[in-house]
Short mmCIF file of C-alpha atoms in Angstrom, two decimals:
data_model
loop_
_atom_site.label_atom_id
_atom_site.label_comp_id
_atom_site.label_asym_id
_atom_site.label_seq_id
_atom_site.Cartn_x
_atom_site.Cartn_y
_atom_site.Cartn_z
CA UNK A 215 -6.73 -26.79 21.65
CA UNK A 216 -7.97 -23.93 19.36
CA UNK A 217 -4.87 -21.41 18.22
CA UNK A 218 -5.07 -17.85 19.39
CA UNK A 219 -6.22 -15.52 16.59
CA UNK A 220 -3.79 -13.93 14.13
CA UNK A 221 -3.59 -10.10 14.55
CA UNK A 222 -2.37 -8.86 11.24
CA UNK A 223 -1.44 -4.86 11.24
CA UNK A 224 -2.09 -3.54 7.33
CA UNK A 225 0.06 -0.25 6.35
CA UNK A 226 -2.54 2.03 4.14
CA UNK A 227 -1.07 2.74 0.96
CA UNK A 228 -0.43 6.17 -0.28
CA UNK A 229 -4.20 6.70 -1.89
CA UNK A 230 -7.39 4.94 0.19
CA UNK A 231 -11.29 4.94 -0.12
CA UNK A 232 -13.48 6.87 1.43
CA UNK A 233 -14.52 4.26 4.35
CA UNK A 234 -10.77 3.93 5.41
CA UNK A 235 -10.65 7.51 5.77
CA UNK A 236 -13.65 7.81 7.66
CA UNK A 237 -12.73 5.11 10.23
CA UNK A 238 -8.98 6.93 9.96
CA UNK A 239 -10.16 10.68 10.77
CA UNK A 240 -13.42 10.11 12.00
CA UNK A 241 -15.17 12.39 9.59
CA UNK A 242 -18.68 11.72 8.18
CA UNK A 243 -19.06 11.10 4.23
CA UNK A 244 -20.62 14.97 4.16
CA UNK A 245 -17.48 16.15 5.71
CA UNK A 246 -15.32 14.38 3.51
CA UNK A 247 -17.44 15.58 0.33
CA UNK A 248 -17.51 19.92 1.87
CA UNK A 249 -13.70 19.20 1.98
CA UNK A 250 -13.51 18.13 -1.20
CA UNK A 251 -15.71 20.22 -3.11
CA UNK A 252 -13.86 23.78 -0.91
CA UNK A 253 -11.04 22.76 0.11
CA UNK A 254 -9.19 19.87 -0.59
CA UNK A 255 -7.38 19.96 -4.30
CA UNK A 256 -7.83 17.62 -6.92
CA UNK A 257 -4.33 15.58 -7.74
CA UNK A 258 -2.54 15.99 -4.59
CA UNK A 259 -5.88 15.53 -1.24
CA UNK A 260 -7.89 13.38 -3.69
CA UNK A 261 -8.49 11.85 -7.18
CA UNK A 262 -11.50 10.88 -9.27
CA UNK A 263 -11.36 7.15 -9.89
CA UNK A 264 -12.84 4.74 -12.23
CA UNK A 265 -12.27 1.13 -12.59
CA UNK A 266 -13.15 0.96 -16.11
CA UNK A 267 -10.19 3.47 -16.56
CA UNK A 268 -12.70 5.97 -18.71
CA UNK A 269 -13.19 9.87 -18.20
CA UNK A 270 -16.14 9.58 -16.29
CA UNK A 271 -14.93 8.53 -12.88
CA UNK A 272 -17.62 8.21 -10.63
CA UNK A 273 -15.50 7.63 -7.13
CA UNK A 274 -12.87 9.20 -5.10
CA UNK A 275 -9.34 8.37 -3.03
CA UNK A 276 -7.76 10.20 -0.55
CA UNK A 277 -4.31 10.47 -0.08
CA UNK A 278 -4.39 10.39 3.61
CA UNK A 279 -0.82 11.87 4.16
CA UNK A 280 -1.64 14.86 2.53
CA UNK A 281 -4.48 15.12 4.16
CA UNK A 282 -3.38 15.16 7.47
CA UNK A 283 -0.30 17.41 6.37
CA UNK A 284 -3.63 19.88 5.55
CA UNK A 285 -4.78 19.60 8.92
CA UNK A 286 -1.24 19.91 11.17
CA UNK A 287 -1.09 23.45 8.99
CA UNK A 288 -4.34 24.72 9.34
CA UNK A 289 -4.99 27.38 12.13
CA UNK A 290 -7.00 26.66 14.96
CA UNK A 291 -10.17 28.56 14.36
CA UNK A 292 -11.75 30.68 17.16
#
């Protein structure tokens, strides 16, 4: 008899890529990048990123928290 599946529930930690905020908020990649480059403010919505740990980070994470915390506050536009 084959065992059921395991269904394992991950907790995001506090900073996440850009595809776990897209499947989080639904927002495209352009969204994401207008928000960044108006809105959101570097150090506490997002960071640059590199993996080589030099000054030319070519990637982004999102602190989704904050994010949403942006969003609960913003006024409903009409």
């Amino acid at each position: 008899m084959k065992e059921p599946a395991a269904i394992i529930q991950v907790e995001a930690s506090k900073w996440i890529k850009e595809l776990l905020l897209i499947a989080k908020t639904g927002m495209t990649s352009r969204e994401i990048e207008n928000y960044r480059n108006h809105v959101w403010r570097e150090g506490i919505e997002y960071q640059r990123t590199s993996s080589k740990g030099s000054g030319n980070a070519r990637s982004y994470v999102y602190n989704h928290a904050e994010i949403d915390r942006r969003f609960d506050n913003q006024k409903a536009v009409a």
